[in-house]
């Protein structure tokens, strides 16, 4: 299925063609009824940070900061609750984990010490993110999650010989079935569908795909 889907969407934009639009995502385990899959569509450069459970923190030695423990990313918070994310040699800040992230004007004392300690122990998952230009959008998820980036707002083209409308500017296999207007997306975790790209997405098996999409993937 992966081979056929990749062939069907072979002329999608290449996320690695431009480092500013690279998808940096973390996927851990399948979706479950208690933890449904979250699929985030972003119309510009973005990263997805996944937490292994609800946020937990630990003190950063020799500083007054706390570091988020249950993620691969380096995120610290100061005494006022402002969060700082290290990415591509820069710091972003947000009023809380789910707030809007922007370039930090200044970082609290001890932040660079925390980064040095982090780099000494971990491989930075965002080391390849460009250290210049606008800051990417940051999405934080608890539970299974995937990130799909589009070059601007989603745009669709017809697929020859089918009734499908494919999302031509997405870095994933995404389409719309015009009969019922449901959206279908194929990500590493499998197939998902919903009426809008905002979800909540429902996991489906290949046998539940619309006829045209099932026929193409079966070829």
PDB file of C-alpha atoms in Angstrom:
ATOM      1  CA  UNK A   1       0.000   0.000   0.000  1.00  0.00           C
ATOM      2  CA  UNK A   2       2.801   2.423   0.895  1.00  0.00           C
ATOM      3  CA  UNK A   3       4.494   1.819  -2.467  1.00  0.00           C
ATOM      4  CA  UNK A   4       1.323   2.413  -4.458  1.00  0.00           C
ATOM      5  CA  UNK A   5       0.335   5.495  -2.438  1.00  0.00           C
ATOM      6  CA  UNK A   6       3.788   6.972  -2.900  1.00  0.00           C
ATOM      7  CA  UNK A   7       3.506   6.345  -6.629  1.00  0.00           C
ATOM      8  CA  UNK A   8       0.065   7.966  -6.802  1.00  0.00           C
ATOM      9  CA  UNK A   9       1.315  11.088  -5.044  1.00  0.00           C
ATOM     10  CA  UNK A  10       4.812  11.072  -6.543  1.00  0.00           C
ATOM     11  CA  UNK A  11       4.530  14.639  -7.844  1.00  0.00           C
ATOM     12  CA  UNK A  12       3.729  16.152  -4.456  1.00  0.00           C
ATOM     13  CA  UNK A  13       6.143  18.864  -3.287  1.00  0.00           C
ATOM     14  CA  UNK A  14       9.307  17.417  -1.761  1.00  0.00           C
ATOM     15  CA  UNK A  15       9.576  18.411   1.894  1.00  0.00           C
ATOM     16  CA  UNK A  16      13.364  18.043   1.797  1.00  0.00           C
ATOM     17  CA  UNK A  17      13.713  20.288  -1.246  1.00  0.00           C
ATOM     18  CA  UNK A  18      13.616  23.272   1.066  1.00  0.00           C
ATOM     19  CA  UNK A  19      14.936  22.996   4.585  1.00  0.00           C
ATOM     20  CA  UNK A  20      12.370  25.563   5.724  1.00  0.00           C
ATOM     21  CA  UNK A  21       9.535  23.161   4.895  1.00  0.00           C
ATOM     22  CA  UNK A  22      11.051  20.008   6.320  1.00  0.00           C
ATOM     23  CA  UNK A  23       8.637  17.961   8.415  1.00  0.00           C
ATOM     24  CA  UNK A  24      10.049  17.112  11.811  1.00  0.00           C
ATOM     25  CA  UNK A  25       7.614  14.773  13.554  1.00  0.00           C
ATOM     26  CA  UNK A  26       7.529  12.152  16.285  1.00  0.00           C
ATOM     27  CA  UNK A  27       5.196   9.142  16.143  1.00  0.00           C
ATOM     28  CA  UNK A  28       4.876   6.731  19.034  1.00  0.00           C
ATOM     29  CA  UNK A  29       2.578   3.746  18.830  1.00  0.00           C
ATOM     30  CA  UNK A  30      -0.891   3.261  17.364  1.00  0.00           C
ATOM     31  CA  UNK A  31      -3.978   5.235  18.180  1.00  0.00           C
ATOM     32  CA  UNK A  32      -6.381   3.735  20.699  1.00  0.00           C
ATOM     33  CA  UNK A  33      -9.964   4.596  21.751  1.00  0.00           C
ATOM     34  CA  UNK A  34      -8.550   6.402  24.805  1.00  0.00           C
ATOM     35  CA  UNK A  35      -5.802   8.093  22.765  1.00  0.00           C
ATOM     36  CA  UNK A  36      -7.134   8.781  19.250  1.00  0.00           C
ATOM     37  CA  UNK A  37      -4.748   9.827  16.524  1.00  0.00           C
ATOM     38  CA  UNK A  38      -4.266  13.564  16.179  1.00  0.00           C
ATOM     39  CA  UNK A  39      -3.334  14.657  12.659  1.00  0.00           C
ATOM     40  CA  UNK A  40      -2.232  18.260  12.455  1.00  0.00           C
ATOM     41  CA  UNK A  41      -2.401  20.075   9.113  1.00  0.00           C
ATOM     42  CA  UNK A  42      -0.157  23.139   8.928  1.00  0.00           C
ATOM     43  CA  UNK A  43      -0.133  25.558   6.005  1.00  0.00           C
ATOM     44  CA  UNK A  44       3.484  26.521   6.636  1.00  0.00           C
ATOM     45  CA  UNK A  45       6.739  25.287   8.199  1.00  0.00           C
ATOM     46  CA  UNK A  46       6.008  23.477  11.443  1.00  0.00           C
ATOM     47  CA  UNK A  47       7.250  20.949  13.932  1.00  0.00           C
ATOM     48  CA  UNK A  48       5.330  18.489  16.061  1.00  0.00           C
ATOM     49  CA  UNK A  49       6.449  17.761  19.600  1.00  0.00           C
ATOM     50  CA  UNK A  50       4.913  14.732  21.242  1.00  0.00           C
ATOM     51  CA  UNK A  51       4.795  14.166  24.979  1.00  0.00           C
ATOM     52  CA  UNK A  52       4.831  10.695  26.520  1.00  0.00           C
ATOM     53  CA  UNK A  53       1.893  11.396  28.795  1.00  0.00           C
ATOM     54  CA  UNK A  54       0.921  14.546  30.621  1.00  0.00           C
ATOM     55  CA  UNK A  55       3.718  17.104  31.091  1.00  0.00           C
ATOM     56  CA  UNK A  56       6.198  16.355  33.867  1.00  0.00           C
ATOM     57  CA  UNK A  57       9.122  18.550  34.878  1.00  0.00           C
ATOM     58  CA  UNK A  58      12.408  18.293  36.736  1.00  0.00           C
ATOM     59  CA  UNK A  59      14.712  20.949  38.126  1.00  0.00           C
ATOM     60  CA  UNK A  60      17.673  21.980  35.993  1.00  0.00           C
ATOM     61  CA  UNK A  61      20.810  21.781  38.147  1.00  0.00           C
ATOM     62  CA  UNK A  62      22.391  25.085  39.128  1.00  0.00           C
ATOM     63  CA  UNK A  63      19.493  27.105  37.697  1.00  0.00           C
ATOM     64  CA  UNK A  64      16.017  28.213  38.717  1.00  0.00           C
ATOM     65  CA  UNK A  65      14.522  26.554  35.628  1.00  0.00           C
ATOM     66  CA  UNK A  66      12.565  23.354  35.172  1.00  0.00           C
ATOM     67  CA  UNK A  67      12.913  21.079  32.148  1.00  0.00           C
ATOM     68  CA  UNK A  68      10.120  19.100  30.510  1.00  0.00           C
ATOM     69  CA  UNK A  69      11.071  15.460  31.067  1.00  0.00           C
ATOM     70  CA  UNK A  70       8.797  13.367  28.866  1.00  0.00           C
ATOM     71  CA  UNK A  71       9.756  14.542  25.387  1.00  0.00           C
ATOM     72  CA  UNK A  72      12.814  14.443  23.130  1.00  0.00           C
ATOM     73  CA  UNK A  73      12.745  18.217  22.683  1.00  0.00           C
ATOM     74  CA  UNK A  74      14.498  20.620  25.020  1.00  0.00           C
ATOM     75  CA  UNK A  75      11.808  22.723  26.688  1.00  0.00           C
ATOM     76  CA  UNK A  76      12.358  24.623  29.918  1.00  0.00           C
ATOM     77  CA  UNK A  77      10.126  26.933  31.909  1.00  0.00           C
ATOM     78  CA  UNK A  78      10.902  29.748  34.272  1.00  0.00           C
ATOM     79  CA  UNK A  79       9.275  30.670  37.558  1.00  0.00           C
ATOM     80  CA  UNK A  80       6.489  32.603  35.833  1.00  0.00           C
ATOM     81  CA  UNK A  81       5.507  29.583  33.705  1.00  0.00           C
ATOM     82  CA  UNK A  82       6.855  30.871  30.380  1.00  0.00           C
ATOM     83  CA  UNK A  83       8.186  28.009  28.259  1.00  0.00           C
ATOM     84  CA  UNK A  84      11.300  28.114  26.094  1.00  0.00           C
ATOM     85  CA  UNK A  85      12.033  25.676  23.262  1.00  0.00           C
ATOM     86  CA  UNK A  86      15.520  25.195  21.823  1.00  0.00           C
ATOM     87  CA  UNK A  87      15.408  24.655  18.064  1.00  0.00           C
ATOM     88  CA  UNK A  88      17.983  25.190  15.323  1.00  0.00           C
ATOM     89  CA  UNK A  89      20.322  27.080  17.663  1.00  0.00           C
ATOM     90  CA  UNK A  90      17.548  29.515  18.621  1.00  0.00           C
ATOM     91  CA  UNK A  91      15.062  29.796  21.436  1.00  0.00           C
ATOM     92  CA  UNK A  92      11.313  30.100  20.983  1.00  0.00           C
ATOM     93  CA  UNK A  93       8.987  31.106  23.788  1.00  0.00           C
ATOM     94  CA  UNK A  94       5.315  30.649  24.635  1.00  0.00           C
ATOM     95  CA  UNK A  95       3.168  31.523  27.654  1.00  0.00           C
ATOM     96  CA  UNK A  96       2.408  27.802  28.069  1.00  0.00           C
ATOM     97  CA  UNK A  97       2.943  24.545  26.199  1.00  0.00           C
ATOM     98  CA  UNK A  98      -0.110  24.984  23.984  1.00  0.00           C
ATOM     99  CA  UNK A  99       0.346  28.694  23.470  1.00  0.00           C
ATOM    100  CA  UNK A 100       1.617  30.476  20.379  1.00  0.00           C
ATOM    101  CA  UNK A 101       5.377  30.099  20.013  1.00  0.00           C
ATOM    102  CA  UNK A 102       7.545  32.968  18.772  1.00  0.00           C
ATOM    103  CA  UNK A 103      11.217  33.881  18.723  1.00  0.00           C
ATOM    104  CA  UNK A 104      12.367  34.665  22.235  1.00  0.00           C
ATOM    105  CA  UNK A 105      13.512  38.222  22.762  1.00  0.00           C
ATOM    106  CA  UNK A 106      15.604  37.110  25.730  1.00  0.00           C
ATOM    107  CA  UNK A 107      16.055  33.841  27.567  1.00  0.00           C
ATOM    108  CA  UNK A 108      16.194  33.378  31.322  1.00  0.00           C
ATOM    109  CA  UNK A 109      19.454  32.897  33.138  1.00  0.00           C
ATOM    110  CA  UNK A 110      20.476  29.254  33.004  1.00  0.00           C
ATOM    111  CA  UNK A 111      18.822  28.456  29.662  1.00  0.00           C
ATOM    112  CA  UNK A 112      22.114  28.055  27.829  1.00  0.00           C
ATOM    113  CA  UNK A 113      23.446  25.918  30.668  1.00  0.00           C
ATOM    114  CA  UNK A 114      20.395  23.685  30.285  1.00  0.00           C
ATOM    115  CA  UNK A 115      21.061  23.424  26.546  1.00  0.00           C
ATOM    116  CA  UNK A 116      24.689  22.449  27.079  1.00  0.00           C
ATOM    117  CA  UNK A 117      23.662  19.701  29.487  1.00  0.00           C
ATOM    118  CA  UNK A 118      20.951  18.520  27.085  1.00  0.00           C
ATOM    119  CA  UNK A 119      23.301  18.340  24.074  1.00  0.00           C
ATOM    120  CA  UNK A 120      25.801  16.372  26.154  1.00  0.00           C
ATOM    121  CA  UNK A 121      23.196  13.679  26.855  1.00  0.00           C
ATOM    122  CA  UNK A 122      20.860  13.688  23.840  1.00  0.00           C
ATOM    123  CA  UNK A 123      20.748  13.880  20.076  1.00  0.00           C
ATOM    124  CA  UNK A 124      18.921  17.091  19.230  1.00  0.00           C
ATOM    125  CA  UNK A 125      15.950  16.119  16.973  1.00  0.00           C
ATOM    126  CA  UNK A 126      15.807  19.684  15.624  1.00  0.00           C
ATOM    127  CA  UNK A 127      19.492  20.248  14.942  1.00  0.00           C
ATOM    128  CA  UNK A 128      18.851  20.466  11.175  1.00  0.00           C
ATOM    129  CA  UNK A 129      16.195  23.167  11.424  1.00  0.00           C
ATOM    130  CA  UNK A 130      17.465  26.362   9.807  1.00  0.00           C
ATOM    131  CA  UNK A 131      18.785  28.869  12.386  1.00  0.00           C
ATOM    132  CA  UNK A 132      17.363  31.845  10.517  1.00  0.00           C
ATOM    133  CA  UNK A 133      14.142  33.072   8.957  1.00  0.00           C
ATOM    134  CA  UNK A 134      10.667  32.982  10.500  1.00  0.00           C
ATOM    135  CA  UNK A 135      10.089  30.606  13.373  1.00  0.00           C
ATOM    136  CA  UNK A 136       8.135  27.471  12.467  1.00  0.00           C
ATOM    137  CA  UNK A 137       4.743  26.764  13.936  1.00  0.00           C
ATOM    138  CA  UNK A 138       5.016  24.506  16.978  1.00  0.00           C
ATOM    139  CA  UNK A 139       2.388  21.911  17.861  1.00  0.00           C
ATOM    140  CA  UNK A 140       2.516  19.948  21.107  1.00  0.00           C
ATOM    141  CA  UNK A 141       0.592  16.684  21.380  1.00  0.00           C
ATOM    142  CA  UNK A 142      -0.037  14.163  24.122  1.00  0.00           C
ATOM    143  CA  UNK A 143      -0.623  10.752  22.565  1.00  0.00           C
ATOM    144  CA  UNK A 144      -0.311   9.483  18.983  1.00  0.00           C
ATOM    145  CA  UNK A 145       0.088  12.305  16.491  1.00  0.00           C
ATOM    146  CA  UNK A 146       1.189  13.041  12.924  1.00  0.00           C
ATOM    147  CA  UNK A 147       2.039  16.287  11.154  1.00  0.00           C
ATOM    148  CA  UNK A 148       1.093  17.096   7.553  1.00  0.00           C
ATOM    149  CA  UNK A 149       2.482  20.286   6.017  1.00  0.00           C
ATOM    150  CA  UNK A 150       0.901  21.996   3.029  1.00  0.00           C
ATOM    151  CA  UNK A 151       2.431  24.698   0.870  1.00  0.00           C
ATOM    152  CA  UNK A 152      -0.201  27.284   1.723  1.00  0.00           C
ATOM    153  CA  UNK A 153      -3.866  26.511   2.209  1.00  0.00           C
ATOM    154  CA  UNK A 154      -4.918  23.017   1.014  1.00  0.00           C
ATOM    155  CA  UNK A 155      -5.517  22.899  -2.759  1.00  0.00           C
ATOM    156  CA  UNK A 156      -7.022  20.051  -4.746  1.00  0.00           C
ATOM    157  CA  UNK A 157      -6.717  18.554  -8.240  1.00  0.00           C
ATOM    158  CA  UNK A 158      -8.754  15.790  -9.831  1.00  0.00           C
ATOM    159  CA  UNK A 159      -7.144  12.360 -10.197  1.00  0.00           C
ATOM    160  CA  UNK A 160      -7.451  11.117 -13.772  1.00  0.00           C
ATOM    161  CA  UNK A 161      -9.862   8.205 -14.163  1.00  0.00           C
ATOM    162  CA  UNK A 162     -11.356   8.635 -10.697  1.00  0.00           C
ATOM    163  CA  UNK A 163     -13.777  10.868  -8.834  1.00  0.00           C
ATOM    164  CA  UNK A 164     -11.110  11.694  -6.261  1.00  0.00           C
ATOM    165  CA  UNK A 165      -9.745  15.119  -5.523  1.00  0.00           C
ATOM    166  CA  UNK A 166      -6.169  14.935  -4.261  1.00  0.00           C
ATOM    167  CA  UNK A 167      -4.498  17.555  -2.091  1.00  0.00           C
ATOM    168  CA  UNK A 168      -1.767  18.605  -4.477  1.00  0.00           C
ATOM    169  CA  UNK A 169       0.268  20.741  -2.087  1.00  0.00           C
ATOM    170  CA  UNK A 170       0.547  18.368   0.888  1.00  0.00           C
ATOM    171  CA  UNK A 171       3.618  16.442   1.935  1.00  0.00           C
ATOM    172  CA  UNK A 172       1.474  13.347   2.500  1.00  0.00           C
ATOM    173  CA  UNK A 173      -1.069  11.319   0.577  1.00  0.00           C
ATOM    174  CA  UNK A 174      -4.308  13.223   1.188  1.00  0.00           C
ATOM    175  CA  UNK A 175      -7.503  13.297  -0.853  1.00  0.00           C
ATOM    176  CA  UNK A 176     -11.206  14.109  -0.744  1.00  0.00           C
ATOM    177  CA  UNK A 177     -14.035  11.898  -1.919  1.00  0.00           C
ATOM    178  CA  UNK A 178     -16.521  14.337  -3.505  1.00  0.00           C
ATOM    179  CA  UNK A 179     -19.537  12.059  -3.008  1.00  0.00           C
ATOM    180  CA  UNK A 180     -19.593  12.413   0.765  1.00  0.00           C
ATOM    181  CA  UNK A 181     -16.857  15.080   1.057  1.00  0.00           C
ATOM    182  CA  UNK A 182     -14.830  13.010   3.465  1.00  0.00           C
ATOM    183  CA  UNK A 183     -11.084  13.558   3.627  1.00  0.00           C
ATOM    184  CA  UNK A 184      -8.676  10.625   3.525  1.00  0.00           C
ATOM    185  CA  UNK A 185      -5.035  10.798   4.554  1.00  0.00           C
ATOM    186  CA  UNK A 186      -2.321   8.160   4.612  1.00  0.00           C
ATOM    187  CA  UNK A 187       0.413   8.652   7.210  1.00  0.00           C
ATOM    188  CA  UNK A 188       2.933   6.178   8.687  1.00  0.00           C
ATOM    189  CA  UNK A 189       0.315   5.063  11.212  1.00  0.00           C
ATOM    190  CA  UNK A 190      -2.112   4.063   8.424  1.00  0.00           C
ATOM    191  CA  UNK A 191      -5.284   5.406   6.806  1.00  0.00           C
ATOM    192  CA  UNK A 192      -7.544   7.966   8.482  1.00  0.00           C
ATOM    193  CA  UNK A 193     -10.674   9.870   7.430  1.00  0.00           C
ATOM    194  CA  UNK A 194     -12.895  12.704   8.581  1.00  0.00           C
ATOM    195  CA  UNK A 195     -15.125  15.408   7.106  1.00  0.00           C
ATOM    196  CA  UNK A 196     -12.652  18.211   7.801  1.00  0.00           C
ATOM    197  CA  UNK A 197      -8.883  18.357   8.154  1.00  0.00           C
ATOM    198  CA  UNK A 198      -9.399  19.483  11.751  1.00  0.00           C
ATOM    199  CA  UNK A 199     -10.507  15.972  12.742  1.00  0.00           C
ATOM    200  CA  UNK A 200     -11.042  14.140  15.003  1.00  0.00           C
ATOM    201  CA  UNK A 201      -9.625  11.552  12.599  1.00  0.00           C
ATOM    202  CA  UNK A 202     -11.017   8.038  12.443  1.00  0.00           C
ATOM    203  CA  UNK A 203      -8.661   5.146  11.753  1.00  0.00           C
ATOM    204  CA  UNK A 204      -9.846   2.890   8.923  1.00  0.00           C
ATOM    205  CA  UNK A 205      -8.640  -0.237   7.174  1.00  0.00           C
ATOM    206  CA  UNK A 206      -7.859  -0.395   3.446  1.00  0.00           C
ATOM    207  CA  UNK A 207     -11.163  -2.234   2.945  1.00  0.00           C
ATOM    208  CA  UNK A 208     -13.020   0.897   4.100  1.00  0.00           C
ATOM    209  CA  UNK A 209     -11.499   3.167   1.475  1.00  0.00           C
ATOM    210  CA  UNK A 210     -13.792   4.604  -1.212  1.00  0.00           C
ATOM    211  CA  UNK A 211     -13.908   2.497  -4.362  1.00  0.00           C
ATOM    212  CA  UNK A 212     -11.644   4.692  -6.489  1.00  0.00           C
ATOM    213  CA  UNK A 213      -8.977   5.011  -3.827  1.00  0.00           C
ATOM    214  CA  UNK A 214      -9.151   1.314  -2.993  1.00  0.00           C
ATOM    215  CA  UNK A 215      -8.825   0.429  -6.683  1.00  0.00           C
ATOM    216  CA  UNK A 216      -5.747   2.592  -7.121  1.00  0.00           C
ATOM    217  CA  UNK A 217      -4.003   1.280  -4.006  1.00  0.00           C
ATOM    218  CA  UNK A 218      -4.768  -2.303  -5.024  1.00  0.00           C
ATOM    219  CA  UNK A 219      -3.035  -1.951  -8.383  1.00  0.00           C
TER     220      UNK A 219
END
